[in-house]
PDB file of C-alpha atoms in Angstrom:
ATOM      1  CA  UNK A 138      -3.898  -8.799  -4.095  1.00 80.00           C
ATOM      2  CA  UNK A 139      -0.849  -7.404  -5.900  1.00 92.00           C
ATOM      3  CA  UNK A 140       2.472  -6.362  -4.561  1.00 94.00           C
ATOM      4  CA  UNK A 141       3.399  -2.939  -5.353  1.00 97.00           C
ATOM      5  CA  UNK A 142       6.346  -3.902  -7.509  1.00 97.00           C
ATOM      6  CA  UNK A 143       3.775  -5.052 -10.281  1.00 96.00           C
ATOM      7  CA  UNK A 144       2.775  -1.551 -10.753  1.00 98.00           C
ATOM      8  CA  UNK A 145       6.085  -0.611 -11.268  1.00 98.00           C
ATOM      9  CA  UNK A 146       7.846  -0.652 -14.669  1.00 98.00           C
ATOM     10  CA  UNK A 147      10.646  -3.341 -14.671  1.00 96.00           C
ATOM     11  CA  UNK A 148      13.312  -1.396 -16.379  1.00 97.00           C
ATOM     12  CA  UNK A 149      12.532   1.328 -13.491  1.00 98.00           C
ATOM     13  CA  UNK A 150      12.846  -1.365 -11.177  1.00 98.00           C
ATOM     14  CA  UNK A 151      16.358  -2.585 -12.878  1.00 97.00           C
ATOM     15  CA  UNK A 152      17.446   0.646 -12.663  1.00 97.00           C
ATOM     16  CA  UNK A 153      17.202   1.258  -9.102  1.00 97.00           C
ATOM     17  CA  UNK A 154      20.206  -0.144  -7.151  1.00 97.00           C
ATOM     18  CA  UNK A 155      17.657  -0.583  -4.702  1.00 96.00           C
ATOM     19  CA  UNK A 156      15.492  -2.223  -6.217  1.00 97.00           C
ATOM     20  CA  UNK A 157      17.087  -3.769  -8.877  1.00 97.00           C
ATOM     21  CA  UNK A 158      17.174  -7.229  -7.030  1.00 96.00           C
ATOM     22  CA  UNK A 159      13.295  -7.494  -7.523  1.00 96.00           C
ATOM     23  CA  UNK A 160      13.848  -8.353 -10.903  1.00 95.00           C
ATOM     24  CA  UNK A 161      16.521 -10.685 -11.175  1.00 94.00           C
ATOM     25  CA  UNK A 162      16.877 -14.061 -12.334  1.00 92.00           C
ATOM     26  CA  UNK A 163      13.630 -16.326 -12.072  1.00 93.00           C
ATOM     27  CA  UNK A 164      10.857 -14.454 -10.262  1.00 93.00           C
ATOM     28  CA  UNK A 165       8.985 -18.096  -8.889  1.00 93.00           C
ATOM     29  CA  UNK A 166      12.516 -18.890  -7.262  1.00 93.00           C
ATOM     30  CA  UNK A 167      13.206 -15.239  -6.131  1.00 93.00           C
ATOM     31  CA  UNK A 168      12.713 -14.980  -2.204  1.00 90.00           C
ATOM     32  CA  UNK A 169      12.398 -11.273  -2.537  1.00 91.00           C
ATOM     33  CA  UNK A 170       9.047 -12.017  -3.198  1.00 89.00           C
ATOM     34  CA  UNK A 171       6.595 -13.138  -1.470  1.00 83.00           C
ATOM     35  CA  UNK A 172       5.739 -17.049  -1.449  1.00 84.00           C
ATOM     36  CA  UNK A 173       2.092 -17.093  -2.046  1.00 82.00           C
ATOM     37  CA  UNK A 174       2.160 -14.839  -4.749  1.00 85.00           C
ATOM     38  CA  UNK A 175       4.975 -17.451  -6.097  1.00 90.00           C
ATOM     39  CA  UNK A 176       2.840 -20.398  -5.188  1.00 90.00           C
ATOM     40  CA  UNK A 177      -0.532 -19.016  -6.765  1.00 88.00           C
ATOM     41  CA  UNK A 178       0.980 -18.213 -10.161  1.00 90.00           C
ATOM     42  CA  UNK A 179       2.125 -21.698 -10.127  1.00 91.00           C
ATOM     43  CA  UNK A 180      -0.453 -22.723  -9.545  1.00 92.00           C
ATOM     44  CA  UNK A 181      -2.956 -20.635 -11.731  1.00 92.00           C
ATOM     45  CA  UNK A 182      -0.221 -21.216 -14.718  1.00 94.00           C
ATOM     46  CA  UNK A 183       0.162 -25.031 -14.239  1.00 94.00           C
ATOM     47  CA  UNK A 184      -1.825 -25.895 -17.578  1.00 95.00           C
ATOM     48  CA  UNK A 185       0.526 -23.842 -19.813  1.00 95.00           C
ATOM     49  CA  UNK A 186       3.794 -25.240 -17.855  1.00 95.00           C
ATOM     50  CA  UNK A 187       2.600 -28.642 -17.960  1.00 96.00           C
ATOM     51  CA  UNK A 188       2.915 -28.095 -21.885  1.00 96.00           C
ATOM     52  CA  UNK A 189       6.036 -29.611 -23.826  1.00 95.00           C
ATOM     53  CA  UNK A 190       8.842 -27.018 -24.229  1.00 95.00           C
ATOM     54  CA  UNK A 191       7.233 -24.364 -21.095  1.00 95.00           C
ATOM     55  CA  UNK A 192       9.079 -23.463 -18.061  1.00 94.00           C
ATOM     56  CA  UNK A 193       9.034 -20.728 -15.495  1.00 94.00           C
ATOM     57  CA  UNK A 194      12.132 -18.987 -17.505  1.00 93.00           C
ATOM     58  CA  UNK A 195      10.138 -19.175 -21.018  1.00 94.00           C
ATOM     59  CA  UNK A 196      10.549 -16.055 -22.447  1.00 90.00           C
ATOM     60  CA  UNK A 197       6.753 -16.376 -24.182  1.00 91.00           C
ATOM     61  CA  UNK A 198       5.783 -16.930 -20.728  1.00 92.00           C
ATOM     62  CA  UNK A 199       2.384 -15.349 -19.648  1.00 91.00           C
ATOM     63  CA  UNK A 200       2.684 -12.376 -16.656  1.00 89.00           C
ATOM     64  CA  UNK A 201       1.169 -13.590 -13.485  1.00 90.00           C
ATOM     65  CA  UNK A 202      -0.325 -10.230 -11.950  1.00 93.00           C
ATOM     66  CA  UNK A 203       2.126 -10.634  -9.122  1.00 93.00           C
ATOM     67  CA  UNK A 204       5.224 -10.452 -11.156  1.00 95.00           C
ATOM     68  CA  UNK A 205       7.239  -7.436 -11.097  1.00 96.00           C
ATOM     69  CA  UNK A 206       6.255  -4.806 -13.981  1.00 96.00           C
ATOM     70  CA  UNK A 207       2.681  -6.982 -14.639  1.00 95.00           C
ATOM     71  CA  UNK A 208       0.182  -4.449 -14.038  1.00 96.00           C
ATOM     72  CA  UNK A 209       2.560  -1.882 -15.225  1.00 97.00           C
ATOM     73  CA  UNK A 210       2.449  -3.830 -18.303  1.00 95.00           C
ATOM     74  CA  UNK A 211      -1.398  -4.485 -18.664  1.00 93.00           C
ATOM     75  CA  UNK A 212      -2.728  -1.375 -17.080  1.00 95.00           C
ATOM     76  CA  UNK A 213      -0.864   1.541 -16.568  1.00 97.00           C
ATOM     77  CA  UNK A 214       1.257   2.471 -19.256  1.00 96.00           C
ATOM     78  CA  UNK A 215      -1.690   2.224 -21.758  1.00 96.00           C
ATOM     79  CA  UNK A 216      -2.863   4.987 -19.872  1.00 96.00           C
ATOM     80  CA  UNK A 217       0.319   7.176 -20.325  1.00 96.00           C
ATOM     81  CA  UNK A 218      -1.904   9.152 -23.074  1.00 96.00           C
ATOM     82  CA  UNK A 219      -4.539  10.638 -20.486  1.00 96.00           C
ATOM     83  CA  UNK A 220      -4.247  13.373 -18.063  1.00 95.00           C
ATOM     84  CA  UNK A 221      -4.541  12.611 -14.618  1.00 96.00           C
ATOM     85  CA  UNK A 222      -5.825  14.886 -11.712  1.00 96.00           C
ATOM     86  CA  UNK A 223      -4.574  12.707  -8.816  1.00 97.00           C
ATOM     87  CA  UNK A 224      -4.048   8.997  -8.232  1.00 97.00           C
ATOM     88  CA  UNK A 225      -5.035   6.887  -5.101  1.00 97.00           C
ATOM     89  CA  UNK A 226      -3.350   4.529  -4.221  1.00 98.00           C
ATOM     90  CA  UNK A 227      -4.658   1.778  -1.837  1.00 96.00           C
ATOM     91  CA  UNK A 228      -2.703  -1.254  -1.814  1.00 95.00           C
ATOM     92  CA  UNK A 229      -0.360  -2.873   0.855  1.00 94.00           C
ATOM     93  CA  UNK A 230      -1.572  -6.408   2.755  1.00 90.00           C
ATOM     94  CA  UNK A 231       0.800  -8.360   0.286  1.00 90.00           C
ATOM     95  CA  UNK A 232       3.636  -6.447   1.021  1.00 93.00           C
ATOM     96  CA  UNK A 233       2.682  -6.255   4.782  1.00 92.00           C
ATOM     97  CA  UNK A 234       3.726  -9.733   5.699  1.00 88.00           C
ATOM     98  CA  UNK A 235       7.170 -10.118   6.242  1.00 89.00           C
ATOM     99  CA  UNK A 236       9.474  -6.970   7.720  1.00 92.00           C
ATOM    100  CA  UNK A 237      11.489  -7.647   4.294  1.00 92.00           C
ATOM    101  CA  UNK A 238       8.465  -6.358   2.293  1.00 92.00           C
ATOM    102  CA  UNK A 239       8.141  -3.603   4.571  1.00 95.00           C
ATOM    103  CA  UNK A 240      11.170  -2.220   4.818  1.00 95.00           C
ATOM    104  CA  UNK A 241      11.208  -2.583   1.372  1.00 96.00           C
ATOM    105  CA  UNK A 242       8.667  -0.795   0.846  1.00 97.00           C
ATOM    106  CA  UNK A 243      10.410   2.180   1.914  1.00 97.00           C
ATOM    107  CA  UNK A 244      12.102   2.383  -1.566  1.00 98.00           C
ATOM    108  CA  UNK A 245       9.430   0.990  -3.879  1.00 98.00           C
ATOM    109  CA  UNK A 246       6.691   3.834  -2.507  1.00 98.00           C
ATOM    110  CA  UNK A 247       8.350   6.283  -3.730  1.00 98.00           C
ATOM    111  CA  UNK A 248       9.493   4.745  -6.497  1.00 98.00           C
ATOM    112  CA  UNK A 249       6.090   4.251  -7.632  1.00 98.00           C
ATOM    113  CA  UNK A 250       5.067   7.772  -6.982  1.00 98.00           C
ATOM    114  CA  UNK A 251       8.240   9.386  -9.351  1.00 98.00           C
ATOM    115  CA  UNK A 252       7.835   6.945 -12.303  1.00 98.00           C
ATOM    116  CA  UNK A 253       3.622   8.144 -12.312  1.00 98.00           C
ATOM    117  CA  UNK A 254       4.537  11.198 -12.029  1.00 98.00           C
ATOM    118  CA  UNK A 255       7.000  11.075 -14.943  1.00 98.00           C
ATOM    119  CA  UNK A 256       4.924   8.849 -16.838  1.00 97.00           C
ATOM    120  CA  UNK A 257       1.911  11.111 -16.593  1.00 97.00           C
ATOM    121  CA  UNK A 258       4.102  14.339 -17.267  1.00 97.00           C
ATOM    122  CA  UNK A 259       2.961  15.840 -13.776  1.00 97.00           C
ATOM    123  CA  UNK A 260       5.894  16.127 -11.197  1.00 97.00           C
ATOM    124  CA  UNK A 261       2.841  17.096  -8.340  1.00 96.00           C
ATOM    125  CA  UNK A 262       0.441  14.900  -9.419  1.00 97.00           C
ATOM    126  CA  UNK A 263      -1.374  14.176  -6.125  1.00 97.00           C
ATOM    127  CA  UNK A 264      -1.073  10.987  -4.565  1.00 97.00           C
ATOM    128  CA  UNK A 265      -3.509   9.989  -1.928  1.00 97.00           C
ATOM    129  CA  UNK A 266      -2.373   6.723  -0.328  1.00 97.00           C
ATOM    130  CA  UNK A 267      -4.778   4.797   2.282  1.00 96.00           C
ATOM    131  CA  UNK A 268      -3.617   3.190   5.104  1.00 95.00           C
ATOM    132  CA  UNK A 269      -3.533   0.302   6.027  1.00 93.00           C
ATOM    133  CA  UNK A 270      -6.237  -0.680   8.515  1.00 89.00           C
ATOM    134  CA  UNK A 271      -6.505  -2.429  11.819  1.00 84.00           C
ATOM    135  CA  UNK A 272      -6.940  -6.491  11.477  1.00 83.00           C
ATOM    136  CA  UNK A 273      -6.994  -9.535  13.507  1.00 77.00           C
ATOM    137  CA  UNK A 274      -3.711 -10.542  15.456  1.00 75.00           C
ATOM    138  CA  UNK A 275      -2.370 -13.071  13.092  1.00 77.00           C
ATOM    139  CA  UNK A 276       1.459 -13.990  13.082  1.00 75.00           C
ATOM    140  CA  UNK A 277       0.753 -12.606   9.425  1.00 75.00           C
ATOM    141  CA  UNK A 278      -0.020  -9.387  10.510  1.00 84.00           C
ATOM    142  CA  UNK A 279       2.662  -8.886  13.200  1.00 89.00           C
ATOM    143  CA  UNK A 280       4.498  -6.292  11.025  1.00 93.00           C
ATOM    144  CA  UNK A 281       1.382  -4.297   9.602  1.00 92.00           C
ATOM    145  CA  UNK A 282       2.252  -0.986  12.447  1.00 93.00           C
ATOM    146  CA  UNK A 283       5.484  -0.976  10.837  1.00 95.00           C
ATOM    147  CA  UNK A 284       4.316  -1.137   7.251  1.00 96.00           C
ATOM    148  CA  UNK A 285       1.478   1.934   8.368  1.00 95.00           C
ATOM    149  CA  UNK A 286       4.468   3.762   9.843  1.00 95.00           C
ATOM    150  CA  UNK A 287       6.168   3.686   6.736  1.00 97.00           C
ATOM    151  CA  UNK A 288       3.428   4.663   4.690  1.00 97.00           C
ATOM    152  CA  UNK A 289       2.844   7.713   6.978  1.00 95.00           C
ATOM    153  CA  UNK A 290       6.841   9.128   6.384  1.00 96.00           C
ATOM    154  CA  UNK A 291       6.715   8.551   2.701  1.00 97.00           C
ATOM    155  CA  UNK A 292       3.543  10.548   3.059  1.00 96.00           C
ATOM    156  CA  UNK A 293       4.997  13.449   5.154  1.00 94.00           C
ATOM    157  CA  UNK A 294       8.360  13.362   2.937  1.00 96.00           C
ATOM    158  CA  UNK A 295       7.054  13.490  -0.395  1.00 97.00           C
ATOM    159  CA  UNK A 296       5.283  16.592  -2.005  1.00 96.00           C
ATOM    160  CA  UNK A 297       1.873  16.622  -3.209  1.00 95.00           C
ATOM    161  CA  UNK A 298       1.310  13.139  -0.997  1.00 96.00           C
ATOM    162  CA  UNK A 299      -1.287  12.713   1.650  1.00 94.00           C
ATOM    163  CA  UNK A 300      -2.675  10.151   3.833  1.00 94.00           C
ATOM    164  CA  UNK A 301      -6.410   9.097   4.343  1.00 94.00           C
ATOM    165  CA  UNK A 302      -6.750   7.189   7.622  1.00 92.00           C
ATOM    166  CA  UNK A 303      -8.948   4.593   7.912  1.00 89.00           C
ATOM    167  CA  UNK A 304      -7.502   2.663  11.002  1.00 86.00           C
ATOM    168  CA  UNK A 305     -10.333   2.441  13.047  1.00 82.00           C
ATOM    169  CA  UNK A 306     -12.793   0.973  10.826  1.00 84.00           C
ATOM    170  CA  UNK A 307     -11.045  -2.551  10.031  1.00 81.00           C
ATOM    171  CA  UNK A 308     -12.743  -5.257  11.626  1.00 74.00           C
ATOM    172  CA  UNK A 309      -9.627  -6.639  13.839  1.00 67.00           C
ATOM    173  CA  UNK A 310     -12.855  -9.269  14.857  1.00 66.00           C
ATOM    174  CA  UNK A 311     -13.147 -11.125  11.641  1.00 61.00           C
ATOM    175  CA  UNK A 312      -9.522 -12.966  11.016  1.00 61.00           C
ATOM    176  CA  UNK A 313      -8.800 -12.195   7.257  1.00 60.00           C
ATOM    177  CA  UNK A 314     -10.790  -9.874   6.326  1.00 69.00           C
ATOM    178  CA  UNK A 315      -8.094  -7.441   5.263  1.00 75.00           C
ATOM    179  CA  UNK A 316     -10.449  -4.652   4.255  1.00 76.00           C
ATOM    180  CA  UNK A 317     -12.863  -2.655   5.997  1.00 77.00           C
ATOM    181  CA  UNK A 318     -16.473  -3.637   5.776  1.00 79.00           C
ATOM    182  CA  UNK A 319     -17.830   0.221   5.893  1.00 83.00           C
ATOM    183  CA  UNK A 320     -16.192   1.609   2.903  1.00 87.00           C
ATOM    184  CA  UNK A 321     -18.764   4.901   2.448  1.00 92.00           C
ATOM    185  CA  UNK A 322     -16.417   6.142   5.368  1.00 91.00           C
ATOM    186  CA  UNK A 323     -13.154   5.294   3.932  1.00 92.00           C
ATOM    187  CA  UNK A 324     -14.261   7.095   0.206  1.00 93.00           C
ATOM    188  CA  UNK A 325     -15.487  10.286   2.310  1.00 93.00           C
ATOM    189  CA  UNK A 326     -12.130  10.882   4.141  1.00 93.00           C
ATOM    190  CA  UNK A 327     -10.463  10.152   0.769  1.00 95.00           C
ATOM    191  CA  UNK A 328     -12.938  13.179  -0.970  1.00 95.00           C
ATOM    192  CA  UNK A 329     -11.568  15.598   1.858  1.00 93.00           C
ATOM    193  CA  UNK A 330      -8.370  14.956   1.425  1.00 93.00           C
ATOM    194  CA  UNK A 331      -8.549  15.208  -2.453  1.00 95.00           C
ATOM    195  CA  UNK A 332     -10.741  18.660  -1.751  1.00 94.00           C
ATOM    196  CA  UNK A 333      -7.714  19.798  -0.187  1.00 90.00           C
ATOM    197  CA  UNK A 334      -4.667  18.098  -1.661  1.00 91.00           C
ATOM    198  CA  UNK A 335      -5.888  18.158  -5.638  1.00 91.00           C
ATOM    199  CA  UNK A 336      -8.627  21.653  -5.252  1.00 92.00           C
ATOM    200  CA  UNK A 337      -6.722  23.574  -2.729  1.00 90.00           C
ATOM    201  CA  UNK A 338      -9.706  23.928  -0.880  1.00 90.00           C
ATOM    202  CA  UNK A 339      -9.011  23.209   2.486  1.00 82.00           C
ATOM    203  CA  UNK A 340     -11.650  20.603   4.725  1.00 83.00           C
ATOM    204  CA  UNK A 341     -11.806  20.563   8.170  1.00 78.00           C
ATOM    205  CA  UNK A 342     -11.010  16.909   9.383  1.00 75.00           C
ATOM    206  CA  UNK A 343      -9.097  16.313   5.923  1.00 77.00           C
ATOM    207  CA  UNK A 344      -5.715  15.413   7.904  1.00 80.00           C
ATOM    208  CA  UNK A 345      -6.098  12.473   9.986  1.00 81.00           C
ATOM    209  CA  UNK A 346      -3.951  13.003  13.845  1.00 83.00           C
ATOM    210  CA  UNK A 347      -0.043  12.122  14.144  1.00 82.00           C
ATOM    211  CA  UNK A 348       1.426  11.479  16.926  1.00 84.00           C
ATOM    212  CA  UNK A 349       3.655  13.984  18.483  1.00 85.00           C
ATOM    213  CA  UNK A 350       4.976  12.362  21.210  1.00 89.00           C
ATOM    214  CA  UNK A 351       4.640   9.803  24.095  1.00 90.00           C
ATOM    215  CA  UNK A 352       6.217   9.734  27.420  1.00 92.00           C
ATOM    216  CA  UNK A 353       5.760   8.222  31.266  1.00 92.00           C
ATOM    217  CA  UNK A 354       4.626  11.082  33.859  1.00 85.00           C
ATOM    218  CA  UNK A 355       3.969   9.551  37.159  1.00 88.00           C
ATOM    219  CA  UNK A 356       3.246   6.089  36.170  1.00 86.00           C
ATOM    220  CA  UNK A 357       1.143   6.794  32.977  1.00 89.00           C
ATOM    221  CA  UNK A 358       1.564   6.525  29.632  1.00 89.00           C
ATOM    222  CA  UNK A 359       0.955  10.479  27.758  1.00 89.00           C
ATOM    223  CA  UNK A 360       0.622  10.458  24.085  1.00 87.00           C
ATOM    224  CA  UNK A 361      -0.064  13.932  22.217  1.00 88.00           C
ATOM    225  CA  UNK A 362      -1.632  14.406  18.848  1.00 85.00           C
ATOM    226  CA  UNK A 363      -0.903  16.929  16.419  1.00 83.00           C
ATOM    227  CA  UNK A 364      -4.968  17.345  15.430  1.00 78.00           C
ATOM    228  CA  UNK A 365      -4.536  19.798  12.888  1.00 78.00           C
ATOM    229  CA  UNK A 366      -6.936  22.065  14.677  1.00 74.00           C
ATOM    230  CA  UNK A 367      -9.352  19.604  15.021  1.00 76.00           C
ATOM    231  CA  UNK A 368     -10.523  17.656  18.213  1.00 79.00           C
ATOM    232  CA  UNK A 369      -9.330  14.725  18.882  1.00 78.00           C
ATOM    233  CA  UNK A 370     -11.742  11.925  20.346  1.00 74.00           C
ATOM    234  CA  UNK A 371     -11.829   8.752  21.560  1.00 71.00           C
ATOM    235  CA  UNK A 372     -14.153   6.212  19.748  1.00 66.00           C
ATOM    236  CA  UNK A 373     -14.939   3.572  22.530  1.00 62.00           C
ATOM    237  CA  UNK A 374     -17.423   1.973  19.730  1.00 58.00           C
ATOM    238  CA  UNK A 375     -14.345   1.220  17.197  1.00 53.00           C
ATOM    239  CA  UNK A 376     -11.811  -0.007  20.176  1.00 54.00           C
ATOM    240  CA  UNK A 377     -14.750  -2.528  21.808  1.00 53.00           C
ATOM    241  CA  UNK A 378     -12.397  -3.985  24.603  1.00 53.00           C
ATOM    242  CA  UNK A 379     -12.644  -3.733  28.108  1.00 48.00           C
ATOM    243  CA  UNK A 380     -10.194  -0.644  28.255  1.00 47.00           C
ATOM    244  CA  UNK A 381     -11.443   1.188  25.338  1.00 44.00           C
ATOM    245  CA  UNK A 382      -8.337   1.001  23.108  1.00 48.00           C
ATOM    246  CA  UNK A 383      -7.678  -1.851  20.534  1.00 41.00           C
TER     247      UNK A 383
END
């Protein structure tokens, strides 16, 4: 998969002070990024660097996908032309990995949603963003809570952005498999949220639960849900484990 920076213009990048670092110097040797992003474009671009007169700092270089501004570049601005009635945006495991990418990810969310929004002329263009899932317990996915968290306050910070949850239905069973194998479920929760986010037409269900609070009274653990005036229940079928929580 793509980082988010690829979807990103690099002159917005450049022009971000926090963000601006993304984009400097010689992406393969930047350690902002990611290493097996690096690793795979060197890999898939060997043939053409092999070639007399080619390095990694060529300017007739060919975009890896990866690289910052890349599917800016090949995808979204030759779309600038058409009118959009809301974007989703699901995308995240490869900048998941390392608390670096997360934290950076902080910036380059909403970074991404202004410079749409501009681009397509619509300053509350709705955004629906999916999050993240739950997955197997690699050392590669140690930071994924923190990267859902983040996702969730850009969400509740930002105008005109919502989040579809589909947490429970990752198979945290199956190492790597970074996306849910049920995806009717995921593309239903992302219709009610667009029903009510893009078509004002409010769905029962539409918000997924946050979490309130959670405290210790009299040696147990009491977490309380904002549910949006909608019942919350407990799943033992998605949490399979002897307690009933994953």
């Amino acid at each position: 998969g793509t980082p988010i920076e690829a979807w990103i213009a690099e002159k917005t990048l450049a022009a971000n002070p926090k963000t601006d670092g993304l984009v400097k110097g010689n992406w393969f040797a930047n350690d902002l990024h990611g290493e097996w992003a690096r690793g795979r474009a060197k890999q898939n671009l060997s043939a053409w660097l092999a070639k007399p007169g080619n390095s990694e700092t060529s300017p007739n270089r060919p975009k890896h996908p990866p690289e910052p501004g890349a599917m800016w570049t090949y995808g979204i601005d030759r779309l600038k032309h058409f009118n959009l009635r809301g974007v989703i945006w699901y995308q995240g495991e490869s900048n998941a990995e390392l608390l670096k990418d997360v934290l950076c990810y902080r910036d380059t969310l909403p970074l991404l949603i202004s410079s749409w929004r501009k681009t397509f002329r619509d300053e509350s263009l709705p955004v629906l963003v999916v999050q993240l899932p739950r997955i197997d317990n690699a050392p590669s996915r140690v930071e994924w809570p923190a990267f859902r968290q983040i996702q969730r306050e850009v969400a509740n910070a930002t105008a005109g952005v919502e989040l579809a949850v589909p947490l429970e239905l990752g198979d945290a069973r199956r190492r790597g498999n970074v996306h849910p194998a049920t995806k009717q479920p995921v593309g239903e929760r992302l219709a009610d949220v667009a029903m009510r986010t893009a078509y004002g037409k409010p769905i029962a269900g539409a918000v997924a639960p946050q979490l309130k609070s959670a405290t210790t009274t009299n040696g147990q653990f009491v977490v309380t849900f904002n549910t949006f005036g909608c019942t919350l229940k407990l799943h033992k079928d998605a949490f399979p484990n002897k307690d009933g929580f994953g």
